[in-house]
Coordinates of C-alpha atoms in Angstrom, one line a residue:
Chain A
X28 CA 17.4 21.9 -38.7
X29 CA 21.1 22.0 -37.6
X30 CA 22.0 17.6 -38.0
X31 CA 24.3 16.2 -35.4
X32 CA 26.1 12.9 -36.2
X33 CA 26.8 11.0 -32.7
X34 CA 29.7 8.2 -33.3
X35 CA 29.4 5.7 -30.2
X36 CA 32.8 4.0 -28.9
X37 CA 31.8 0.7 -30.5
X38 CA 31.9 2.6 -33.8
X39 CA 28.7 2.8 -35.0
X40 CA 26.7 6.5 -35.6
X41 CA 23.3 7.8 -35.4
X42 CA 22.3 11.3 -37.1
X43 CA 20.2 13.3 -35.5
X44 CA 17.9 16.6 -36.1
X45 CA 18.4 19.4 -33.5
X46 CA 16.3 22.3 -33.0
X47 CA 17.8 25.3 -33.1
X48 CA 18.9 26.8 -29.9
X49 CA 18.7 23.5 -28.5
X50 CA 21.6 22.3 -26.4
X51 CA 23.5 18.8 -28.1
X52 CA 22.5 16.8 -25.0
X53 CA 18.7 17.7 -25.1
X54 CA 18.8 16.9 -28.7
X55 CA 20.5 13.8 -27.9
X56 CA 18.1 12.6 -24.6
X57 CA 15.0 14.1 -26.8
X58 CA 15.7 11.2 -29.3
X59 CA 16.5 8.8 -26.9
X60 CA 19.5 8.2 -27.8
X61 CA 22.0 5.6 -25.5
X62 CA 25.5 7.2 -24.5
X63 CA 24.6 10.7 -23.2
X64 CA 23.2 10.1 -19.4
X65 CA 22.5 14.0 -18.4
X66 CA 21.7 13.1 -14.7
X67 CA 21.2 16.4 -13.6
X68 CA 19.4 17.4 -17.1
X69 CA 21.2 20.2 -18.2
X70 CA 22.5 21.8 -15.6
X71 CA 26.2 21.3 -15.6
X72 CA 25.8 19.4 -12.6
X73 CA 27.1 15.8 -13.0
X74 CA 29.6 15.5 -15.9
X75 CA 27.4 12.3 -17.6
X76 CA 27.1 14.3 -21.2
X77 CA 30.6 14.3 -21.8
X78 CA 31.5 14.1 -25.5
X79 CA 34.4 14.3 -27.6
X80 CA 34.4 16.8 -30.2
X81 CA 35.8 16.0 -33.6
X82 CA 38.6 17.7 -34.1
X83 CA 37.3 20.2 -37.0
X84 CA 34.8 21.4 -35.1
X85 CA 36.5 22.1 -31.7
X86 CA 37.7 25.7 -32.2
X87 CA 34.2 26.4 -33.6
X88 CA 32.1 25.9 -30.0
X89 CA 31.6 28.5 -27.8
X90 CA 34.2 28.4 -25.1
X91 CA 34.0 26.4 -21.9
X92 CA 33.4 27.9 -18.6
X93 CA 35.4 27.5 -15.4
X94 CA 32.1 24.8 -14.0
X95 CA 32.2 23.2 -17.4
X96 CA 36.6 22.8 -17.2
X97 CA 36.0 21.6 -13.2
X98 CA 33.5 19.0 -14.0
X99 CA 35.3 17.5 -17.0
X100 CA 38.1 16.3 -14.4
X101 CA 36.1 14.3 -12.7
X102 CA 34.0 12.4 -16.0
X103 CA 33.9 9.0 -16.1
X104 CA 35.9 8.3 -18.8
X105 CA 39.2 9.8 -20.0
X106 CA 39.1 13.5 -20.1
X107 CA 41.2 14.8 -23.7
X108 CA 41.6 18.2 -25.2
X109 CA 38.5 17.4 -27.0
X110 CA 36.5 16.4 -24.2
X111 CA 33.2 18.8 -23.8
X112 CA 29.7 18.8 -21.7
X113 CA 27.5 18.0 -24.6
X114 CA 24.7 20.8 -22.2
X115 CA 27.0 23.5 -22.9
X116 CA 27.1 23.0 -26.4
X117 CA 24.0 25.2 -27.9
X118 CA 22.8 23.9 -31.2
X119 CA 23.1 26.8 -33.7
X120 CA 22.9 27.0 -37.4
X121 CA 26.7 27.1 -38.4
X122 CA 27.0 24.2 -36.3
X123 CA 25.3 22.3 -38.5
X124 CA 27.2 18.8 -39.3
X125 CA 28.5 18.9 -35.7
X126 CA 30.7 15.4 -35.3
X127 CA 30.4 14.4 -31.2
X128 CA 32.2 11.0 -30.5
X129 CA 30.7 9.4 -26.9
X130 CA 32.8 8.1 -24.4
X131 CA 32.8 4.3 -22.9
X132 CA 31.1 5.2 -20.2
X133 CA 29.6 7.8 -18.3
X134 CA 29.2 6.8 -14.9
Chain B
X25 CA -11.8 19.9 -1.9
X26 CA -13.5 22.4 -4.4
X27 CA -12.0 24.7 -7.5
X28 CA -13.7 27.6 -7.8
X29 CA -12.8 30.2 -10.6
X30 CA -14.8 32.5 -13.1
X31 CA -14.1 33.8 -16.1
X32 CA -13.2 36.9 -16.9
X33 CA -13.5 39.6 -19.4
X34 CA -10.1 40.5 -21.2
X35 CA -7.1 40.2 -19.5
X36 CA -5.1 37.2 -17.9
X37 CA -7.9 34.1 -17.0
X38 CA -8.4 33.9 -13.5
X39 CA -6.8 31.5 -11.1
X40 CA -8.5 28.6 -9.3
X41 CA -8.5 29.2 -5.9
X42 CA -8.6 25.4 -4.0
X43 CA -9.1 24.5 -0.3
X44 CA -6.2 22.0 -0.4
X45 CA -4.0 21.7 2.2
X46 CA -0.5 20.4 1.1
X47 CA 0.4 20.5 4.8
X48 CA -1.4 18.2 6.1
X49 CA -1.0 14.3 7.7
X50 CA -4.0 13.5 5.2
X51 CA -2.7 14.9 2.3
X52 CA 0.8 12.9 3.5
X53 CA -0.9 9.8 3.4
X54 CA -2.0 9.7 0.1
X55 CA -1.3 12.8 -2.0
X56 CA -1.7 11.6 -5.2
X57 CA -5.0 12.0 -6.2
X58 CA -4.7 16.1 -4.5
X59 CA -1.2 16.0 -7.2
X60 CA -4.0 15.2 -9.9
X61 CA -6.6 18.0 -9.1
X62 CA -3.8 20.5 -8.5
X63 CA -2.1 19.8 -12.0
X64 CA -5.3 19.4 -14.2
X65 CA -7.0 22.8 -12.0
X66 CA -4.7 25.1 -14.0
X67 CA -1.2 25.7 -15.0
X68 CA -1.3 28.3 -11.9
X69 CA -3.9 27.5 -8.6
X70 CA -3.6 29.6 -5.4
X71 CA -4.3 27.5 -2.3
X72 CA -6.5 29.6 0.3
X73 CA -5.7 27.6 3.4
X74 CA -2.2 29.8 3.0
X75 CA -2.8 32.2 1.1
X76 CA -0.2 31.0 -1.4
X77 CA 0.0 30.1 -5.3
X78 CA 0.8 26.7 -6.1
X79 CA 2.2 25.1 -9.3
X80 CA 2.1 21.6 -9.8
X81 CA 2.5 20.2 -13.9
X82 CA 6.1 19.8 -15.0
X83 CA 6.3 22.8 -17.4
X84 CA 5.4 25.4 -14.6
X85 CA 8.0 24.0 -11.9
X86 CA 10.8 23.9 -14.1
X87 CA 10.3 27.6 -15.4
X88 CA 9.8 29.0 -12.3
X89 CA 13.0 26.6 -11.0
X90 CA 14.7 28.2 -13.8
X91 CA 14.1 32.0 -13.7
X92 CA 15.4 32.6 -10.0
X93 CA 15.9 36.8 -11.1
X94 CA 12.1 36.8 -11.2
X95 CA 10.8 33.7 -8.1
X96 CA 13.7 34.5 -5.5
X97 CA 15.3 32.2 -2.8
X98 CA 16.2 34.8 -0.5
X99 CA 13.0 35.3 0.8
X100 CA 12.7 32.0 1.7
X101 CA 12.0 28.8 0.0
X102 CA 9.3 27.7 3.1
X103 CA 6.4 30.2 3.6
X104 CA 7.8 32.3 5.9
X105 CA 8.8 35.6 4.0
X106 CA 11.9 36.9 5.2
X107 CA 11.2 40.0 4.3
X108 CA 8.1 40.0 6.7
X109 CA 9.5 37.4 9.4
X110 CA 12.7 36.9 10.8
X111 CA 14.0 33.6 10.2
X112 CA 13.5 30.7 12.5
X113 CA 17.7 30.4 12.4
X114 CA 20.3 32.6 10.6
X115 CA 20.0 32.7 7.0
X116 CA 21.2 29.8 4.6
X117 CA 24.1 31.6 2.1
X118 CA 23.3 28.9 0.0
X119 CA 19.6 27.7 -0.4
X120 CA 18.0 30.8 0.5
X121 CA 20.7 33.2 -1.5
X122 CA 20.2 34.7 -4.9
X123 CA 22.9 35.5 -7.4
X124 CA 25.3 37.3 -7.1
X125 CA 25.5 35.7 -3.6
X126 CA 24.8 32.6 -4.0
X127 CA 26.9 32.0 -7.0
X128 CA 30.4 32.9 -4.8
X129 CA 29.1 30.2 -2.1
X130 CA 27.8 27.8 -4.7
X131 CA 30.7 27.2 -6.3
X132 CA 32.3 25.8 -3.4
X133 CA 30.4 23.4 -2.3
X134 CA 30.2 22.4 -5.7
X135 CA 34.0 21.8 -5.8
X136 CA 33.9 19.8 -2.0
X137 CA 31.2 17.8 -3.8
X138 CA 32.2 17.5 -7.6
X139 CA 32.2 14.3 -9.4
X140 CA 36.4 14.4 -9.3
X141 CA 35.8 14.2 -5.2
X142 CA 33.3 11.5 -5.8
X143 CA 36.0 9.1 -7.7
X144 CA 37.8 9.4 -4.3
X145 CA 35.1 8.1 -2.2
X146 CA 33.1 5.9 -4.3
X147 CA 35.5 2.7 -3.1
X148 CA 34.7 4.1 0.7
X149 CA 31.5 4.0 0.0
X150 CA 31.0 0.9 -1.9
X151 CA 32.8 -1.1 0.8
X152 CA 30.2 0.2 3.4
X153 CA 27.4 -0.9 1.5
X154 CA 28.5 -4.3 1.2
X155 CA 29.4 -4.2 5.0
X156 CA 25.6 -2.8 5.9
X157 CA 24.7 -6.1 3.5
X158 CA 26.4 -8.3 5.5
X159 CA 24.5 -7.0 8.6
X160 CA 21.3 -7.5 6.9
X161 CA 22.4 -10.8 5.4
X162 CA 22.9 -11.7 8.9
X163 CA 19.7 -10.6 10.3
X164 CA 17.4 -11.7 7.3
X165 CA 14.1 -10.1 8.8
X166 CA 14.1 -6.2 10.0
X167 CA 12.8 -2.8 9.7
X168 CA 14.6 -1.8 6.3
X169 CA 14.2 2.3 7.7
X170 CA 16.5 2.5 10.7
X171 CA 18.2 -0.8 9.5
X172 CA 19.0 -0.3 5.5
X173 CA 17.7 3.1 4.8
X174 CA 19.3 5.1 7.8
X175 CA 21.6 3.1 8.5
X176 CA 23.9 3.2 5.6
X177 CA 24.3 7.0 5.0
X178 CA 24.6 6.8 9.0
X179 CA 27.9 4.5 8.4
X180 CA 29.2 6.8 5.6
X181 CA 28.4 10.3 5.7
X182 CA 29.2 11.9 9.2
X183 CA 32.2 10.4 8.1
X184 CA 33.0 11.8 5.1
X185 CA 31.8 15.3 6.4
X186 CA 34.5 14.7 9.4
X187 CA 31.9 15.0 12.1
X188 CA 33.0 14.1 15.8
X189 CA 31.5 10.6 16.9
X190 CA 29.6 12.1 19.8
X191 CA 26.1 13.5 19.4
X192 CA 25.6 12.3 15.6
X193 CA 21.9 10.9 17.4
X194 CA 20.8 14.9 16.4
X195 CA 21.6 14.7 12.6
X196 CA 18.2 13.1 11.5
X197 CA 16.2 15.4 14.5
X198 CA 17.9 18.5 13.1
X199 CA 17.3 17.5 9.4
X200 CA 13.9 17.0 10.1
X201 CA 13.3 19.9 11.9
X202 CA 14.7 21.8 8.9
X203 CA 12.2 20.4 6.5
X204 CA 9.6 21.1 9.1
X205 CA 10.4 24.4 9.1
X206 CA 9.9 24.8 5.7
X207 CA 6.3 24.5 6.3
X208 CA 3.3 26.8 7.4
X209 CA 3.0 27.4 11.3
X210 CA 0.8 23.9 11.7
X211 CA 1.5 21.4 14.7
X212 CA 4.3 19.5 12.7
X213 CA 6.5 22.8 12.1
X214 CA 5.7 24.2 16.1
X215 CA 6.3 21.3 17.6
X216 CA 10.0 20.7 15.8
X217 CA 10.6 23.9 16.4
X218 CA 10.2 24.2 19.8
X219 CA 12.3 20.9 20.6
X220 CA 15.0 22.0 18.5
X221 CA 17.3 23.6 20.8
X222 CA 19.6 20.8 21.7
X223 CA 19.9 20.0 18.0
X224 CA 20.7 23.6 17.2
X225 CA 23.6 23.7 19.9
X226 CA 24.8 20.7 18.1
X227 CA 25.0 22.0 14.9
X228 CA 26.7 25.2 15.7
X229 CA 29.7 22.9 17.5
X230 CA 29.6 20.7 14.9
X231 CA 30.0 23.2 12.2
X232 CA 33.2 24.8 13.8
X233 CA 36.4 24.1 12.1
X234 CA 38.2 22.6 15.2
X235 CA 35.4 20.0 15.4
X236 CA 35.4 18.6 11.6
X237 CA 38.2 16.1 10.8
X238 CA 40.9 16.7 8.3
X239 CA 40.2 15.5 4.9
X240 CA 36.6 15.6 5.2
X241 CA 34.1 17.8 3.6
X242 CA 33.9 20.0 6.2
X243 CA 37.3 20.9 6.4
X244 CA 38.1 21.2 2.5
X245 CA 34.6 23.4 3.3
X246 CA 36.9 25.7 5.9
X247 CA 40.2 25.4 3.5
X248 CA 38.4 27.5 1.3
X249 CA 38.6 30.6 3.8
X250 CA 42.6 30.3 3.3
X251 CA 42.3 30.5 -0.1
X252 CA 40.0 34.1 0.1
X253 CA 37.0 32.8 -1.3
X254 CA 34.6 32.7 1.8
X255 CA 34.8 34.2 4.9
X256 CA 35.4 32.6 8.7
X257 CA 32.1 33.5 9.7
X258 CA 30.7 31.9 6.1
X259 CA 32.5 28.9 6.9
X260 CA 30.4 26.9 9.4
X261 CA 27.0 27.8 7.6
X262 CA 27.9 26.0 4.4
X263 CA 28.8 23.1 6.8
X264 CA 25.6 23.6 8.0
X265 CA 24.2 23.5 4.8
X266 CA 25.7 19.7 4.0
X267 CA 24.1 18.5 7.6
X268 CA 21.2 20.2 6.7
X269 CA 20.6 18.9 3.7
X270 CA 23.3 15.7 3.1
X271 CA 21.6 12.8 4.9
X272 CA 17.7 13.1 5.7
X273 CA 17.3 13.3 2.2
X274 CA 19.9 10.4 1.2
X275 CA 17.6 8.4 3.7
X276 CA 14.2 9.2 2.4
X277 CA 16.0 8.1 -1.0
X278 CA 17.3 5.2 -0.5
X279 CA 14.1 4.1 1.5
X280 CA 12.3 5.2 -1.4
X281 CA 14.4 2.7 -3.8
X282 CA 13.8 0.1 -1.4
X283 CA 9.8 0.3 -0.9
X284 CA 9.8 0.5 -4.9
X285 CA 11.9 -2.7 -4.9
X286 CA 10.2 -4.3 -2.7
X287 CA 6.6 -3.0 -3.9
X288 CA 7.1 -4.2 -7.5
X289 CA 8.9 -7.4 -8.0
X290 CA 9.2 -7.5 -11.7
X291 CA 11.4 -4.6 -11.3
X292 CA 13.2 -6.3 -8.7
X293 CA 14.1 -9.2 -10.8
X294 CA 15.5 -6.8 -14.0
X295 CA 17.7 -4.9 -11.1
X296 CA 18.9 -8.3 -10.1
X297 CA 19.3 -9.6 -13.7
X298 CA 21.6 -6.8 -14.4
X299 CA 22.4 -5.0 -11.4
X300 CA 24.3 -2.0 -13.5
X301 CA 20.8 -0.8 -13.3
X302 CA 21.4 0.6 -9.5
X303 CA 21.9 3.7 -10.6
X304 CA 19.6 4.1 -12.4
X305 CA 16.8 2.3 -10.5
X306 CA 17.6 4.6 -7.5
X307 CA 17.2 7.8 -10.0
X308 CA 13.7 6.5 -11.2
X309 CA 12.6 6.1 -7.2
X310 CA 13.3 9.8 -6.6
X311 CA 11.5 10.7 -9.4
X312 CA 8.5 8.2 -8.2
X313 CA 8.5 9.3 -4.5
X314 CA 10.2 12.3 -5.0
X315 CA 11.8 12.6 -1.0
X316 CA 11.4 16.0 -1.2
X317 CA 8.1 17.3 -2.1
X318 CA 7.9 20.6 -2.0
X319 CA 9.3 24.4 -1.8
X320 CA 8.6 27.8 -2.2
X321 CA 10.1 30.5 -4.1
X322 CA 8.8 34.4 -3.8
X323 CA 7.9 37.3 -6.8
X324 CA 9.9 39.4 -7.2
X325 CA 8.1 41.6 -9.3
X326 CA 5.1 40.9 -11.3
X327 CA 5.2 37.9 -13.5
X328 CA 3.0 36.1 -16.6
X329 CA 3.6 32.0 -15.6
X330 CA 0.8 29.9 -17.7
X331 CA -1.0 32.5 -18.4
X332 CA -1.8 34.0 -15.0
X333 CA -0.9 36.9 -13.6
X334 CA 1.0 36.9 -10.2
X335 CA 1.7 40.2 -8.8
X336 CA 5.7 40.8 -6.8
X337 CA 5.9 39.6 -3.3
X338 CA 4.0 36.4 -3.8
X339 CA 4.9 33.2 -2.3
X340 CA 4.7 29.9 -5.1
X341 CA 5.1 26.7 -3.9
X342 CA 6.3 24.3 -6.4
X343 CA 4.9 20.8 -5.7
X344 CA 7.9 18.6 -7.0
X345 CA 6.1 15.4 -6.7
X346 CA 3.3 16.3 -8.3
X347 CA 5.7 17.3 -11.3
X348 CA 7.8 14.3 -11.7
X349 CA 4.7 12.4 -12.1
X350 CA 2.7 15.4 -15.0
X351 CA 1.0 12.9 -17.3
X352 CA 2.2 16.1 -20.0
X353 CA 5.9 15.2 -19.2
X354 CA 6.2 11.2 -18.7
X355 CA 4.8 8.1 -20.1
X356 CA 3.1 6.2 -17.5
X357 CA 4.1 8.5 -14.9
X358 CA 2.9 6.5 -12.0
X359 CA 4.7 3.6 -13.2
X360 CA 7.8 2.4 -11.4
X361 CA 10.2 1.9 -14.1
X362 CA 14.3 1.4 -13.5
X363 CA 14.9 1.5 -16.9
X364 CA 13.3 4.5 -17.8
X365 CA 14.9 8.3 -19.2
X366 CA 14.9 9.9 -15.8
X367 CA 17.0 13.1 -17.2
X368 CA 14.9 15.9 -16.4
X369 CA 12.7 14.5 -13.1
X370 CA 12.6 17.7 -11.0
X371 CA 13.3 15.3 -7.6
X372 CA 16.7 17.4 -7.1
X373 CA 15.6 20.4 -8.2
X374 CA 16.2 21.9 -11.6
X375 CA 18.6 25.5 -12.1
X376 CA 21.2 27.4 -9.8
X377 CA 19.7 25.5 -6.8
X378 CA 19.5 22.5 -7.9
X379 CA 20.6 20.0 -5.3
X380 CA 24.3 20.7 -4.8
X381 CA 24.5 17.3 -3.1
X382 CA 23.1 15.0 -6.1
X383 CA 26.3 12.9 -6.8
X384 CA 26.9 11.7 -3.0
X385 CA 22.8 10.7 -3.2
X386 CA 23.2 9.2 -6.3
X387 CA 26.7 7.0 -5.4
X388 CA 25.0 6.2 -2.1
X389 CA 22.2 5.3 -4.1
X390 CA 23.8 3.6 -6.5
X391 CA 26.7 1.3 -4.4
X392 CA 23.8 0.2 -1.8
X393 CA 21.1 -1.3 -4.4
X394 CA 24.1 -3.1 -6.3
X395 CA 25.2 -4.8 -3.3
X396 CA 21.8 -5.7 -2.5
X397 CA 20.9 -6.8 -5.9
X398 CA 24.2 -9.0 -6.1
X399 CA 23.6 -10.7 -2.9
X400 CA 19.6 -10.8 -1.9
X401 CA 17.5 -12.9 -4.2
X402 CA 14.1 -12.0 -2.8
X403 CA 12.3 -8.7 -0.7
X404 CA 8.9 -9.7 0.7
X405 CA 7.2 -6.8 2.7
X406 CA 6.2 -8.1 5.7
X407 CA 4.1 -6.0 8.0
X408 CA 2.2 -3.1 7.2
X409 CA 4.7 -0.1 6.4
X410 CA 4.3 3.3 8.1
X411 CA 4.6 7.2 7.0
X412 CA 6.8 9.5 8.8
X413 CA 5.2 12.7 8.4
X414 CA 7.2 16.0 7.4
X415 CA 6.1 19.3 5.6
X416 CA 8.6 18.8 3.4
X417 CA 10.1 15.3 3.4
X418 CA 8.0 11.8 1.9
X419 CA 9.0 8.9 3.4
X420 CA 8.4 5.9 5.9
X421 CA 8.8 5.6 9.8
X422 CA 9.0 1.8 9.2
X423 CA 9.1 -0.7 6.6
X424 CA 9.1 -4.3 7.9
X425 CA 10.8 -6.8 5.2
X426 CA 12.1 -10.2 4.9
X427 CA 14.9 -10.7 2.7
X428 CA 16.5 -14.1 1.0
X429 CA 20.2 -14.7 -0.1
X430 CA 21.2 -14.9 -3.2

């Protein structure tokens, strides 16, 4: 199973198992994990998944979609060229190792 | 209330066919125990009364939420099958669209309503809360309906939609009617109906773009025409949609939040302790409550859901309560808990439809039980609270409560 590796702002990480086809935020809520809200649960609906891809693995996530780009302006925290909806990002085999980095806050 | 099914020989198990009525003032009162026999009859049941399939555990309502190609909006999301019957008031181009319709409408009223718009308004709509506080600070007993739970989205968002002053008494009538309508022909759908003729002449003024403020919702609603993406004539019906829709519900919400409050005081006292809770203590009570209950979607072709068999042109109605509260899908589901993982409770909806309104319910939510966790120390119900009755809609009439600074 593809691992993610979640980095919170304070600096401390949790590593997590993803099923495959799974989306990052469902494999984050599914174990509970504190930093990913997903109000709307998956819908890319609310902009309270927002995550910062590591820099390595930006150019290797599918490309973000005009709902995905509008939401991102209005997140909570900072939006950066790495920010992304962590629903929108589909867990798939080559992404295994994924590096995510959470914002302060999401509301 | 009896299930009666029989097994069959090869091919898809047969449905259980059940007498319940999900229409009805006695099912309103108290429809949890019906949720129960509905979710543990089957992962399909067809309800005879109207002649109707029903779906009521978690798993069931989110997939047919989530494949609208196959369970249709068009057609209606009440009973009433547009195809058969002509609708009760021109067509919604939102809620009772399917793609590629819908998705062209859809994605502006996401855009007047997006979380960047929300960052402009929040301070608005804080301040107001604290405002409605001081009122209710100042009157320490009252009926926490017309009082907290109307009154607040009354203060805030006719505003923010850039209504006229006059004649915002027929928002709550024509919201109601609405979610009436959604419902079978029974007294409660007739009977709004047939009153609703001074509430529709409202709306359809209301909805025009000389009549909606600049800078509000409604207009950035009607800028959109200048930019090509909707029509003039499309216009006023998505404004519709947000007076439709925008405030009934925020009500039944926040009163919702507030019986739950009030109801369990240990909960109460963690909102108070840490009042960054709000938001999500007002998630949890639309999951619990779930103001809306129910809606329909109809086959469009032949489908496998669960296991059954449902042929095309069928009507499903997809019991949203009974859902966010599927033993299969939450821990203690019929416990009211503000710190609990809410992502996923089907209370807005779930897919292309889901509730394009969510982040003005969920700020108005939000600013309202942090004020009042900051500033009230105590809630004590005191007189007997009463149901307002709606096909649709769960909530109270009344909710008498006595409240003690902080």
């Amino acid at each position: 199973m593809p691992a993610i590796t979640f980095i919170h702002s304070g600096g401390n990480t949790d590593h997590i198992e993803a099923s495959d086809g799974e989306s990052a935020m469902q494999a984050a809520t599914r174990h509970g994990l504190d930093g990913i809200l997903a109000e709307c649960g998956g819908n890319a609906m609310c902009a309270t998944c927002h995550v910062y891809v590591d820099d390595g693995w930006l150019a290797r996530l599918p490309a973000m979609a005009d709902d995905e780009d509008a939401l991102l302006d209005g997140a909570a925290a900072e939006r950066t060229a790495n920010s992304r909806l962590s629903c929108q990002i589909k867990i798939t085999p080559e992404l295994d190792g994924l590096v995510l980095r959470l914002p302060e806050r999401q509301v | 209330m009896s299930a009666a099914s029989s097994a069959s020989t090869g091919g898809p198990p047969a449905v259980p066919h059940l007498d319940v009525d999900p229409f009805a003032v006695a099912f309103f009162t108290d429809p949890f125990p019906t949720h129960d026999v509905l979710r543990d009859a089957g992962t399909v049941v067809y309800l005879d009364k109207w002649n109707v399939y029903g779906v009521a555990r978690y798993a069931e309502v989110h997939a047919v939420l989530n494949d609208p190609a196959t369970f249709c909006s068009s057609r209606g999301v009440g009973l009433s099958d547009f195809k058969k019957e002509k609708p009760w008031r021109p067509q919604s181009l939102i809620l009772e669209a399917d793609p590629p319709a819908h998705t062209r409408t859809r994605a502006v009223l996401s855009r007047v309503l997006s979380p960047t718009v929300m960052k402009q308004v929040r301070d608005r709509f804080a301040a107001a809360a604290e405002e409605r506080v001081d009122v209710l600070l100042g009157k320490r007993s009252f009926d926490a309906i017309p009082d907290l739970a109307e009154a607040y989205p009354l203060s805030i968002f006719p505003d923010a939609l850039g209504l006229k002053p006059e004649g915002r008494e027929h928002l709550i009538p024509y919201a109601s009617l609405v979610f009436n309508a959604f419902g079978p022909p029974n007294q409660l759908r007739q009977d709004a109906i047939e009153r609703s003729a001074p509430h529709q002449a409202y709306i359809a003024a209301q909805c025009q773009r000389e009549n909606l403020a600049p800078g509000g919702f409604g207009a950035c609603i009607h800028a959109r025409v200048d930019e090509g993406e909707i029509t003039a004539t499309e216009a006023p019906l998505l404004v519709r949609s947000l007076l439709s829709a925008g405030l009934d519900t925020t009500v039944n919400g926040i009163g919702a939040a507030v019986y739950c409050l009030a109801r369990f005081p240990d909960q109460w006292q963690r909102l108070r302790d840490d009042p960054t809770l709000a938001r999500n203590a007002f998630e949890e009570a639309v999951r619990f409550e779930s103001p809306v209950q129910t809606f329909f979607r109809t086959t469009t072709r032949e489908v496998e859901l669960g296991g059954a068999v449902i042929g095309e042109g069928e009507k499903v109605l997809m019991f949203l309560g009974a859902a966010n509260r599927d033993p299969r899908r939450w821990d203690e589901p019929d416990a009211y808990d503000i710190t609990r993982r809410t992502s996923g409770h089907v209370g807005f909806g779930s897919g292309i439809h889901m509730c394009v309104g969510q982040l003005v319910a969920r700020l108005e939510g939000e600013v309202i039980l942090s004020a009042l966790a900051r500033r009230i120390a105590r809630i004590e119900i005191t007189g007997e609270p009463k149901r307002r009755f709606n096909n649709t809609l769960r909530g109270l009439d009344s909710l008498p409560i006595t409240i003690t600074p902080a």
